[in-house]
Amino acid sequence: MTVITLGLVGAGKIVRDQHLPALAESRDFRLLATADPRARLASMPGYASLTEMLEAHPELEAVAICTPTHLRYSQARIALERGRSVLLEKPPGATLSEVEELVELAERHGGTLFAAWHSRFAPAVAEARDWLRERRIQRVEIDWREDVRVWHPGQAWIWEPAGMGVFDPGINALSIATAILPRAFFLRDARLWIPSNCQAPIAAALTFSDAEGTPIVADFDFRQPSPPIWSIHVETEAGRLSLLRGGCRLELDGRCLLDAEEREYPNLYARFAELIRQRRSDVDLAPLRHVADACLSAWREPTEPFIE
Amino acid sequence: MTVITLGLVGAGKIVRDQHLPALAESRDFRLLATADPRARLASMPGYASLTEMLEAHPELEAVAICTPTHLRYSQARIALERGRSVLLEKPPGATLSEVEELVELAERHGGTLFAAWHSRFAPAVAEARDWLRERRIQRVEIDWREDVRVWHPGQAWIWEPAGMGVFDPGINALSIATAILPRAFFLRDARLWIPSNCQAPIAAALTFSDAEGTPIVADFDFRQPSPPIWSIHVETEAGRLSLLRGGCRLELDGRCLLDAEEREYPNLYARFAELIRQRRSDVDLAPLRHVADACLSAWREPTEPFIE
């Protein structure tokens, strides 16, 4: 298999924390350059913009877009129109409509488009999905609570509307739930708590249902003292399946079925390589659609101002 | 052509104002019964629920669902699972996800599902779409402003989240814009004004763009003194096309091209009959997706309380 040449768009925290280590060990990709007006890596050419990077490196086959959400559509468009394959960090866009447009664009130009929900690549997610496929589900509880001051220090953008507040981690839970539950589900009731000096919620209580009426309740909260709780519990006739630590550990009735090291980004890049080689796209809008549905139909309550 | 037997689910204001007159003159449909726990029509059998109506009238081939938005999914599901065709009043559901589920259900059971955006059936909409198909568009201005006290008297539900506030009329404008403009567009910026005693916006300022960068600005306002303004102006290289009075009048540079009586619901039922006979569905989520996108990414500003 030939190695795929890659450029990174954006060279911020998520790139340094996750993309670079994953790419350093990848046998599928060779990272050639970055495009970021404010940051560059010491080890390779850096460009101020995606267009400059693509002009300087016509050999680039793929780009991973890791910029703030509102910039992703226009950058993905540039790359797709020039025949490149594109990985979009989560969430894949600031609006559902712009991502729908990118899907069409990818089809027209033949490039791979990959909406990369990294939490779906946690080690126990595939096993949870396979185990649940055969089981009768009675109730699902999603608890996704963390201390915003610990996990998002100084990230003022998270309190703007596009920052999505507690939905920034919460959408990871939704990306797992939509992957492991055998049936589609949809929102029945939503309540959001918005700090009086912010635009985005600090907490959300969501109640979903699937076509069989199974209750699926989600509790997202940014005010959780450490340690964080990133759990999904599924009550079934065959026992209570618990996906813990963001998908690293799987328990059945408290007994450990799997406990593994977090390797989301290496797995995510392996999937991107597979999609490129098969000339396919993978864009599941369900997690972002659930967040949009919550914003569309939630009751909003003001709560005390957030001061970091 | 055989006549299609129809039942109405919900017998409230929109049924009396629009559905009954349209059905009275329809040669495609014969209305047999209604299902509404609180209202019935003097001239025909009325049932307290959809299930009772379908049991009493196994000959019913289609239903039109005109209940409050949050009830529509479960009612549509009952009808589709029993092999009936379904018309959904606008908006087609309380969430995007539930409508996606209904689309799959209709495919599985072979019934027609029709998300009925009534404003698309205004007399000048098709002509505006055809005229714009060949033109180079420079700018679009959507003005949709009316006095909520005149057009929605006593409708307290409109101020709840699912009532959508000014998006209740605004989504009609979006249903027209998505039908007449030749390219998809998507939100770039949104600002909503929420009365301090309400959950839903009283006014919205939206800026969209299409893939060519064409600016599309929308101004929705519930505080407009009568008469209402329901206009879409499209600047093109061949002149300024104006769709006025909610789609009843078409002007080019101020010169009248078409001025016709409003016949949205008769045309809408003709389309429903056509879809049933062709065994096809027509569910365009774009207008609701734009509203969800606005709720997802808008800046919200409190404004003075609304007292009716």
mmCIF file of C-alpha atoms in Angstrom, chain A:
data_model
loop_
_atom_site.group_PDB
_atom_site.id
_atom_site.type_symbol
_atom_site.label_atom_id
_atom_site.label_comp_id
_atom_site.label_asym_id
_atom_site.label_seq_id
_atom_site.Cartn_x
_atom_site.Cartn_y
_atom_site.Cartn_z
ATOM 1 C CA MET A 1 0.000 0.000 0.000
ATOM 2 C CA THR A 2 1.310 3.423 -0.894
ATOM 3 C CA VAL A 3 1.547 6.039 1.823
ATOM 4 C CA ILE A 4 -0.970 8.914 1.604
ATOM 5 C CA THR A 5 0.484 12.430 1.728
ATOM 6 C CA LEU A 6 -1.319 14.683 4.207
ATOM 7 C CA GLY A 7 -1.472 18.327 5.211
ATOM 8 C CA LEU A 8 -2.934 19.676 8.433
ATOM 9 C CA VAL A 9 -5.160 22.762 8.381
ATOM 10 C CA GLY A 10 -4.890 24.380 11.781
ATOM 11 C CA ALA A 11 -1.994 23.711 14.153
ATOM 12 C CA GLY A 12 -3.589 24.316 17.529
ATOM 13 C CA LYS A 13 -4.115 22.329 20.710
ATOM 14 C CA ILE A 14 -6.006 19.354 19.245
ATOM 15 C CA VAL A 15 -3.357 18.960 16.528
ATOM 16 C CA ARG A 16 -0.497 18.891 19.013
ATOM 17 C CA ASP A 17 -2.319 16.737 21.580
ATOM 18 C CA GLN A 18 -3.866 14.167 19.235
ATOM 19 C CA HIS A 19 -3.177 14.441 15.503
ATOM 20 C CA LEU A 20 0.629 14.645 15.652
ATOM 21 C CA PRO A 21 1.149 11.613 17.934
ATOM 22 C CA ALA A 22 -1.323 9.579 15.853
ATOM 23 C CA LEU A 23 0.365 10.574 12.582
ATOM 24 C CA ALA A 24 3.847 9.920 14.011
ATOM 25 C CA GLU A 25 3.004 6.241 14.345
ATOM 26 C CA SER A 26 0.783 5.946 11.253
ATOM 27 C CA ARG A 27 1.988 3.743 8.405
ATOM 28 C CA ASP A 28 -0.863 5.047 6.207
ATOM 29 C CA PHE A 29 -0.044 8.758 6.164
ATOM 30 C CA ARG A 30 2.996 10.958 5.705
ATOM 31 C CA LEU A 31 2.498 14.459 7.116
ATOM 32 C CA LEU A 32 4.134 17.018 4.794
ATOM 33 C CA ALA A 33 3.006 20.478 5.877
ATOM 34 C CA THR A 34 0.651 22.599 7.966
ATOM 35 C CA ALA A 35 -1.485 25.643 7.171
ATOM 36 C CA ASP A 36 -2.204 28.052 10.008
ATOM 37 C CA PRO A 37 -1.824 31.855 10.023
ATOM 38 C CA ARG A 38 -0.631 31.856 13.636
ATOM 39 C CA ALA A 39 1.233 28.605 14.306
ATOM 40 C CA ARG A 40 3.655 26.251 12.607
ATOM 41 C CA LEU A 41 5.566 23.122 13.529
ATOM 42 C CA ALA A 42 9.350 23.258 13.809
ATOM 43 C CA SER A 43 9.840 20.056 11.838
ATOM 44 C CA MET A 44 8.067 20.852 8.557
ATOM 45 C CA PRO A 45 6.963 23.610 6.167
ATOM 46 C CA GLY A 46 4.190 25.841 7.478
ATOM 47 C CA TYR A 47 1.913 28.053 5.363
ATOM 48 C CA ALA A 48 -0.414 30.880 6.289
ATOM 49 C CA SER A 49 -3.347 29.409 4.387
ATOM 50 C CA LEU A 50 -4.659 26.169 2.928
ATOM 51 C CA THR A 51 -4.487 27.615 -0.593
ATOM 52 C CA GLU A 52 -0.792 28.431 -0.191
ATOM 53 C CA MET A 53 -0.096 24.972 1.205
ATOM 54 C CA LEU A 54 -1.853 23.260 -1.715
ATOM 55 C CA GLU A 55 -0.017 25.442 -4.243
ATOM 56 C CA ALA A 56 3.349 24.671 -2.656
ATOM 57 C CA HIS A 57 2.569 20.950 -2.353
ATOM 58 C CA PRO A 58 0.586 19.712 -5.349
ATOM 59 C CA GLU A 59 1.479 16.191 -4.222
ATOM 60 C CA LEU A 60 -0.781 16.441 -1.165
ATOM 61 C CA GLU A 61 -3.578 13.897 -1.428
ATOM 62 C CA ALA A 62 -5.491 14.623 1.754
ATOM 63 C CA VAL A 63 -5.998 17.287 4.398
ATOM 64 C CA ALA A 64 -7.271 17.132 7.968
ATOM 65 C CA ILE A 65 -9.223 20.232 8.955
ATOM 66 C CA CYS A 66 -8.738 21.129 12.612
ATOM 67 C CA THR A 67 -9.599 24.840 12.593
ATOM 68 C CA PRO A 68 -12.405 26.537 14.548
ATOM 69 C CA THR A 69 -15.792 25.218 13.425
ATOM 70 C CA HIS A 70 -16.944 28.295 11.502
ATOM 71 C CA LEU A 71 -13.903 28.114 9.181
ATOM 72 C CA ARG A 72 -14.235 24.462 8.217
ATOM 73 C CA TYR A 73 -16.807 24.713 5.426
ATOM 74 C CA SER A 74 -14.846 27.121 3.234
ATOM 75 C CA GLN A 75 -11.586 25.236 3.811
ATOM 76 C CA ALA A 76 -13.143 21.838 3.095
ATOM 77 C CA ARG A 77 -14.665 23.308 -0.046
ATOM 78 C CA ILE A 78 -11.278 24.520 -1.308
ATOM 79 C CA ALA A 79 -9.698 21.119 -0.702
ATOM 80 C CA LEU A 80 -12.572 19.087 -2.233
ATOM 81 C CA GLU A 81 -12.750 21.313 -5.319
ATOM 82 C CA ARG A 82 -9.037 20.683 -5.845
ATOM 83 C CA GLY A 83 -9.608 16.935 -5.722
ATOM 84 C CA ARG A 84 -8.263 16.306 -2.228
ATOM 85 C CA SER A 85 -9.718 14.018 0.420
ATOM 86 C CA VAL A 86 -10.844 15.724 3.608
ATOM 87 C CA LEU A 87 -11.074 14.767 7.266
ATOM 88 C CA LEU A 88 -13.262 17.116 9.312
ATOM 89 C CA GLU A 89 -12.644 17.338 13.055
ATOM 90 C CA LYS A 90 -15.798 17.124 15.130
ATOM 91 C CA PRO A 91 -18.277 18.711 14.802
ATOM 92 C CA PRO A 92 -18.069 18.641 10.994
ATOM 93 C CA GLY A 93 -19.435 22.159 10.610
ATOM 94 C CA ALA A 94 -21.144 25.127 12.193
ATOM 95 C CA THR A 95 -24.455 24.198 10.531
ATOM 96 C CA LEU A 96 -26.085 21.043 9.199
ATOM 97 C CA SER A 97 -26.808 22.702 5.861
ATOM 98 C CA GLU A 98 -23.170 23.474 5.090
ATOM 99 C CA VAL A 99 -22.145 19.864 5.762
ATOM 100 C CA GLU A 100 -24.939 18.610 3.469
ATOM 101 C CA GLU A 101 -23.441 20.875 0.797
ATOM 102 C CA LEU A 102 -19.957 19.408 1.392
ATOM 103 C CA VAL A 103 -21.335 15.883 0.975
ATOM 104 C CA GLU A 104 -22.642 16.827 -2.465
ATOM 105 C CA LEU A 105 -19.371 18.533 -3.322
ATOM 106 C CA ALA A 106 -17.362 15.436 -2.368
ATOM 107 C CA GLU A 107 -19.596 13.308 -4.594
ATOM 108 C CA ARG A 108 -19.162 15.726 -7.485
ATOM 109 C CA HIS A 109 -15.367 15.867 -7.212
ATOM 110 C CA GLY A 110 -14.738 12.263 -6.219
ATOM 111 C CA GLY A 111 -12.824 12.993 -3.010
ATOM 112 C CA THR A 112 -13.337 11.216 0.284
ATOM 113 C CA LEU A 113 -15.120 13.247 2.961
ATOM 114 C CA PHE A 114 -14.833 11.910 6.506
ATOM 115 C CA ALA A 115 -16.728 13.462 9.429
ATOM 116 C CA ALA A 116 -14.457 12.191 12.182
ATOM 117 C CA TRP A 117 -16.311 11.503 15.419
ATOM 118 C CA HIS A 118 -13.213 10.543 17.413
ATOM 119 C CA SER A 119 -15.087 9.065 20.395
ATOM 120 C CA ARG A 120 -16.504 6.345 18.145
ATOM 121 C CA PHE A 121 -12.954 4.986 17.909
ATOM 122 C CA ALA A 122 -12.580 4.409 21.648
ATOM 123 C CA PRO A 123 -11.554 0.778 22.262
ATOM 124 C CA ALA A 124 -14.807 -0.599 23.734
ATOM 125 C CA VAL A 125 -17.290 1.082 21.380
ATOM 126 C CA ALA A 126 -17.309 -1.609 18.677
ATOM 127 C CA GLU A 127 -17.714 -4.369 21.272
ATOM 128 C CA ALA A 128 -20.586 -2.520 22.965
ATOM 129 C CA ARG A 129 -22.322 -2.096 19.605
ATOM 130 C CA ASP A 130 -21.931 -5.782 18.732
ATOM 131 C CA TRP A 131 -23.162 -6.915 22.156
ATOM 132 C CA LEU A 132 -26.235 -4.648 21.994
ATOM 133 C CA ARG A 133 -27.223 -5.677 18.484
ATOM 134 C CA GLU A 134 -28.872 -8.868 19.780
ATOM 135 C CA ARG A 135 -30.247 -7.527 23.073
ATOM 136 C CA ARG A 136 -33.613 -6.104 24.035
ATOM 137 C CA ILE A 137 -32.951 -2.621 25.446
ATOM 138 C CA GLN A 138 -35.070 -1.232 28.274
ATOM 139 C CA ARG A 139 -33.434 2.061 29.183
ATOM 140 C CA VAL A 140 -30.318 4.086 28.400
ATOM 141 C CA GLU A 141 -28.604 6.582 30.701
ATOM 142 C CA ILE A 142 -25.918 8.870 29.375
ATOM 143 C CA ASP A 143 -23.863 10.763 31.963
ATOM 144 C CA TRP A 144 -21.302 13.116 30.516
ATOM 145 C CA ARG A 145 -20.052 15.514 33.158
ATOM 146 C CA GLU A 146 -16.709 17.258 33.517
ATOM 147 C CA ASP A 147 -15.182 20.387 34.988
ATOM 148 C CA VAL A 148 -14.990 22.982 32.220
ATOM 149 C CA ARG A 149 -12.168 24.776 34.051
ATOM 150 C CA VAL A 150 -10.023 21.623 33.925
ATOM 151 C CA TRP A 151 -10.869 20.414 30.427
ATOM 152 C CA HIS A 152 -11.323 23.705 28.563
ATOM 153 C CA PRO A 153 -9.081 26.240 30.333
ATOM 154 C CA GLY A 154 -9.163 29.676 28.734
ATOM 155 C CA GLN A 155 -11.348 28.504 25.835
ATOM 156 C CA ALA A 156 -13.634 31.534 25.753
ATOM 157 C CA TRP A 157 -14.960 30.469 22.314
ATOM 158 C CA ILE A 158 -16.773 27.554 23.923
ATOM 159 C CA TRP A 159 -19.296 30.009 25.424
ATOM 160 C CA GLU A 160 -20.154 31.535 22.054
ATOM 161 C CA PRO A 161 -23.094 29.985 20.165
ATOM 162 C CA ALA A 162 -20.887 28.014 17.753
ATOM 163 C CA GLY A 163 -18.787 26.812 20.685
ATOM 164 C CA MET A 164 -21.851 24.856 21.801
ATOM 165 C CA GLY A 165 -20.953 24.974 25.515
ATOM 166 C CA VAL A 166 -21.528 21.641 27.214
ATOM 167 C CA PHE A 167 -22.501 20.127 23.851
ATOM 168 C CA ASP A 168 -18.815 20.264 22.889
ATOM 169 C CA PRO A 169 -18.120 17.211 25.087
ATOM 170 C CA GLY A 170 -21.771 16.087 25.000
ATOM 171 C CA ILE A 171 -21.675 15.553 21.239
ATOM 172 C CA ASN A 172 -18.985 12.924 21.884
ATOM 173 C CA ALA A 173 -21.490 11.009 24.020
ATOM 174 C CA LEU A 174 -24.100 11.372 21.280
ATOM 175 C CA SER A 175 -21.609 10.152 18.675
ATOM 176 C CA ILE A 176 -21.098 6.980 20.743
ATOM 177 C CA ALA A 177 -24.799 6.478 21.541
ATOM 178 C CA THR A 178 -25.770 6.797 17.878
ATOM 179 C CA ALA A 179 -23.067 4.231 17.043
ATOM 180 C CA ILE A 180 -23.871 1.567 19.662
ATOM 181 C CA LEU A 181 -27.674 1.664 19.892
ATOM 182 C CA PRO A 182 -29.350 -0.537 17.283
ATOM 183 C CA ARG A 183 -32.202 1.877 16.505
ATOM 184 C CA ALA A 184 -32.328 5.572 15.678
ATOM 185 C CA PHE A 185 -33.620 7.776 18.480
ATOM 186 C CA PHE A 186 -34.907 11.307 18.646
ATOM 187 C CA LEU A 187 -35.471 14.048 21.172
ATOM 188 C CA ARG A 188 -38.686 14.243 23.198
ATOM 189 C CA ASP A 189 -37.734 16.878 25.766
ATOM 190 C CA ALA A 190 -34.764 19.171 26.373
ATOM 191 C CA ARG A 191 -33.767 21.660 29.026
ATOM 192 C CA LEU A 192 -30.662 23.860 28.802
ATOM 193 C CA TRP A 193 -29.066 25.982 31.482
ATOM 194 C CA ILE A 194 -27.328 29.093 30.123
ATOM 195 C CA PRO A 195 -25.028 31.201 32.312
ATOM 196 C CA SER A 196 -26.359 34.754 32.285
ATOM 197 C CA ASN A 197 -23.103 36.064 30.771
ATOM 198 C CA CYS A 198 -22.822 33.340 28.081
ATOM 199 C CA GLN A 199 -24.544 32.257 24.888
ATOM 200 C CA ALA A 200 -24.023 28.489 25.187
ATOM 201 C CA PRO A 201 -25.305 26.021 27.815
ATOM 202 C CA ILE A 202 -23.323 24.939 30.860
ATOM 203 C CA ALA A 203 -25.665 21.980 31.398
ATOM 204 C CA ALA A 204 -28.305 20.073 29.437
ATOM 205 C CA ALA A 205 -30.935 17.492 30.378
ATOM 206 C CA LEU A 206 -32.209 15.620 27.338
ATOM 207 C CA THR A 207 -34.814 12.885 27.001
ATOM 208 C CA PHE A 208 -34.861 10.875 23.801
ATOM 209 C CA SER A 209 -36.947 7.948 22.642
ATOM 210 C CA ASP A 210 -36.552 5.404 19.874
ATOM 211 C CA ALA A 211 -39.316 3.963 17.719
ATOM 212 C CA GLU A 212 -40.024 1.298 20.361
ATOM 213 C CA GLY A 213 -40.457 3.939 23.055
ATOM 214 C CA THR A 214 -37.190 3.086 24.859
ATOM 215 C CA PRO A 215 -36.295 5.974 27.177
ATOM 216 C CA ILE A 216 -32.824 7.419 26.595
ATOM 217 C CA VAL A 217 -31.868 10.130 29.076
ATOM 218 C CA ALA A 218 -28.757 12.256 28.829
ATOM 219 C CA ASP A 219 -27.266 14.480 31.490
ATOM 220 C CA PHE A 220 -24.498 16.810 30.311
ATOM 221 C CA ASP A 221 -22.858 19.074 32.861
ATOM 222 C CA PHE A 222 -19.778 21.297 32.837
ATOM 223 C CA ARG A 223 -19.940 21.870 36.616
ATOM 224 C CA GLN A 224 -18.771 18.402 37.678
ATOM 225 C CA PRO A 225 -15.801 18.447 40.091
ATOM 226 C CA SER A 226 -12.976 16.120 38.962
ATOM 227 C CA PRO A 227 -12.814 13.274 38.178
ATOM 228 C CA PRO A 228 -14.998 13.538 35.069
ATOM 229 C CA ILE A 229 -17.835 11.074 34.413
ATOM 230 C CA TRP A 230 -18.073 9.872 30.821
ATOM 231 C CA SER A 231 -20.471 6.916 31.016
ATOM 232 C CA ILE A 232 -23.268 5.277 29.061
ATOM 233 C CA HIS A 233 -25.359 2.647 30.852
ATOM 234 C CA VAL A 234 -27.709 0.403 28.899
ATOM 235 C CA GLU A 235 -30.270 -1.682 30.778
ATOM 236 C CA THR A 236 -31.153 -4.826 28.853
ATOM 237 C CA GLU A 237 -32.928 -8.087 29.573
ATOM 238 C CA ALA A 238 -29.484 -9.697 29.626
ATOM 239 C CA GLY A 239 -28.033 -7.249 32.160
ATOM 240 C CA ARG A 240 -26.722 -3.715 32.520
ATOM 241 C CA LEU A 241 -23.989 -2.849 30.045
ATOM 242 C CA SER A 242 -21.808 0.082 31.086
ATOM 243 C CA LEU A 243 -19.430 1.872 28.746
ATOM 244 C CA LEU A 244 -17.128 3.830 31.057
ATOM 245 C CA ARG A 245 -14.221 6.285 30.871
ATOM 246 C CA GLY A 246 -15.346 7.645 27.506
ATOM 247 C CA GLY A 247 -15.439 4.201 25.930
ATOM 248 C CA CYS A 248 -12.191 2.699 27.288
ATOM 249 C CA ARG A 249 -13.867 0.259 29.682
ATOM 250 C CA LEU A 250 -16.851 -2.043 29.227
ATOM 251 C CA GLU A 251 -18.677 -3.712 32.124
ATOM 252 C CA LEU A 252 -21.637 -6.081 32.291
ATOM 253 C CA ASP A 253 -23.423 -5.947 35.643
ATOM 254 C CA GLY A 254 -20.237 -4.497 37.144
ATOM 255 C CA ARG A 255 -17.978 -7.232 35.764
ATOM 256 C CA CYS A 256 -15.185 -6.018 33.462
ATOM 257 C CA LEU A 257 -15.460 -7.205 29.846
ATOM 258 C CA LEU A 258 -12.767 -4.955 28.416
ATOM 259 C CA ASP A 259 -10.394 -2.292 29.675
ATOM 260 C CA ALA A 260 -7.986 -0.803 27.173
ATOM 261 C CA GLU A 261 -5.784 2.158 26.517
ATOM 262 C CA GLU A 262 -7.347 5.111 24.679
ATOM 263 C CA ARG A 263 -6.277 5.031 21.002
ATOM 264 C CA GLU A 264 -8.962 7.104 19.317
ATOM 265 C CA TYR A 265 -6.888 9.114 16.867
ATOM 266 C CA PRO A 266 -4.694 6.264 15.563
ATOM 267 C CA ASN A 267 -7.905 4.304 14.870
ATOM 268 C CA LEU A 268 -9.541 7.358 13.359
ATOM 269 C CA TYR A 269 -6.657 7.861 10.905
ATOM 270 C CA ALA A 270 -6.701 4.157 10.024
ATOM 271 C CA ARG A 271 -10.358 4.568 9.105
ATOM 272 C CA PHE A 272 -9.595 7.698 7.045
ATOM 273 C CA ALA A 273 -6.948 5.754 5.099
ATOM 274 C CA GLU A 274 -9.405 2.908 4.487
ATOM 275 C CA LEU A 275 -12.048 5.338 3.183
ATOM 276 C CA ILE A 276 -9.548 7.028 0.842
ATOM 277 C CA ARG A 277 -8.390 3.672 -0.564
ATOM 278 C CA GLN A 278 -11.992 2.561 -1.084
ATOM 279 C CA ARG A 279 -12.915 5.982 -2.570
ATOM 280 C CA ARG A 280 -15.802 6.290 -0.121
ATOM 281 C CA SER A 281 -17.096 8.989 2.214
ATOM 282 C CA ASP A 282 -18.406 8.636 5.772
ATOM 283 C CA VAL A 283 -20.456 11.590 6.967
ATOM 284 C CA ASP A 284 -22.942 10.792 9.703
ATOM 285 C CA LEU A 285 -24.800 13.926 10.719
ATOM 286 C CA ALA A 286 -26.836 12.277 13.504
ATOM 287 C CA PRO A 287 -24.803 13.635 16.479
ATOM 288 C CA LEU A 288 -24.873 17.225 15.201
ATOM 289 C CA ARG A 289 -28.532 16.857 14.207
ATOM 290 C CA HIS A 290 -29.392 15.876 17.783
ATOM 291 C CA VAL A 291 -27.640 18.972 19.116
ATOM 292 C CA ALA A 292 -29.448 21.156 16.569
ATOM 293 C CA ASP A 293 -32.746 19.490 17.529
ATOM 294 C CA ALA A 294 -32.028 20.286 21.185
ATOM 295 C CA CYS A 295 -31.275 23.918 20.346
ATOM 296 C CA LEU A 296 -34.459 24.054 18.249
ATOM 297 C CA SER A 297 -36.819 22.694 20.867
ATOM 298 C CA ALA A 298 -35.235 23.130 24.327
ATOM 299 C CA TRP A 299 -36.540 25.117 27.231
ATOM 300 C CA ARG A 300 -33.758 27.491 28.245
ATOM 301 C CA GLU A 301 -33.194 28.621 31.790
ATOM 302 C CA PRO A 302 -30.753 31.316 32.824
ATOM 303 C CA THR A 303 -28.298 30.308 35.506
ATOM 304 C CA GLU A 304 -25.516 32.016 37.402
ATOM 305 C CA PRO A 305 -22.776 33.733 35.377
ATOM 306 C CA PHE A 306 -19.693 31.729 34.495
ATOM 307 C CA ILE A 307 -16.428 33.252 35.650
ATOM 308 C CA GLU A 308 -13.325 31.209 34.913
#
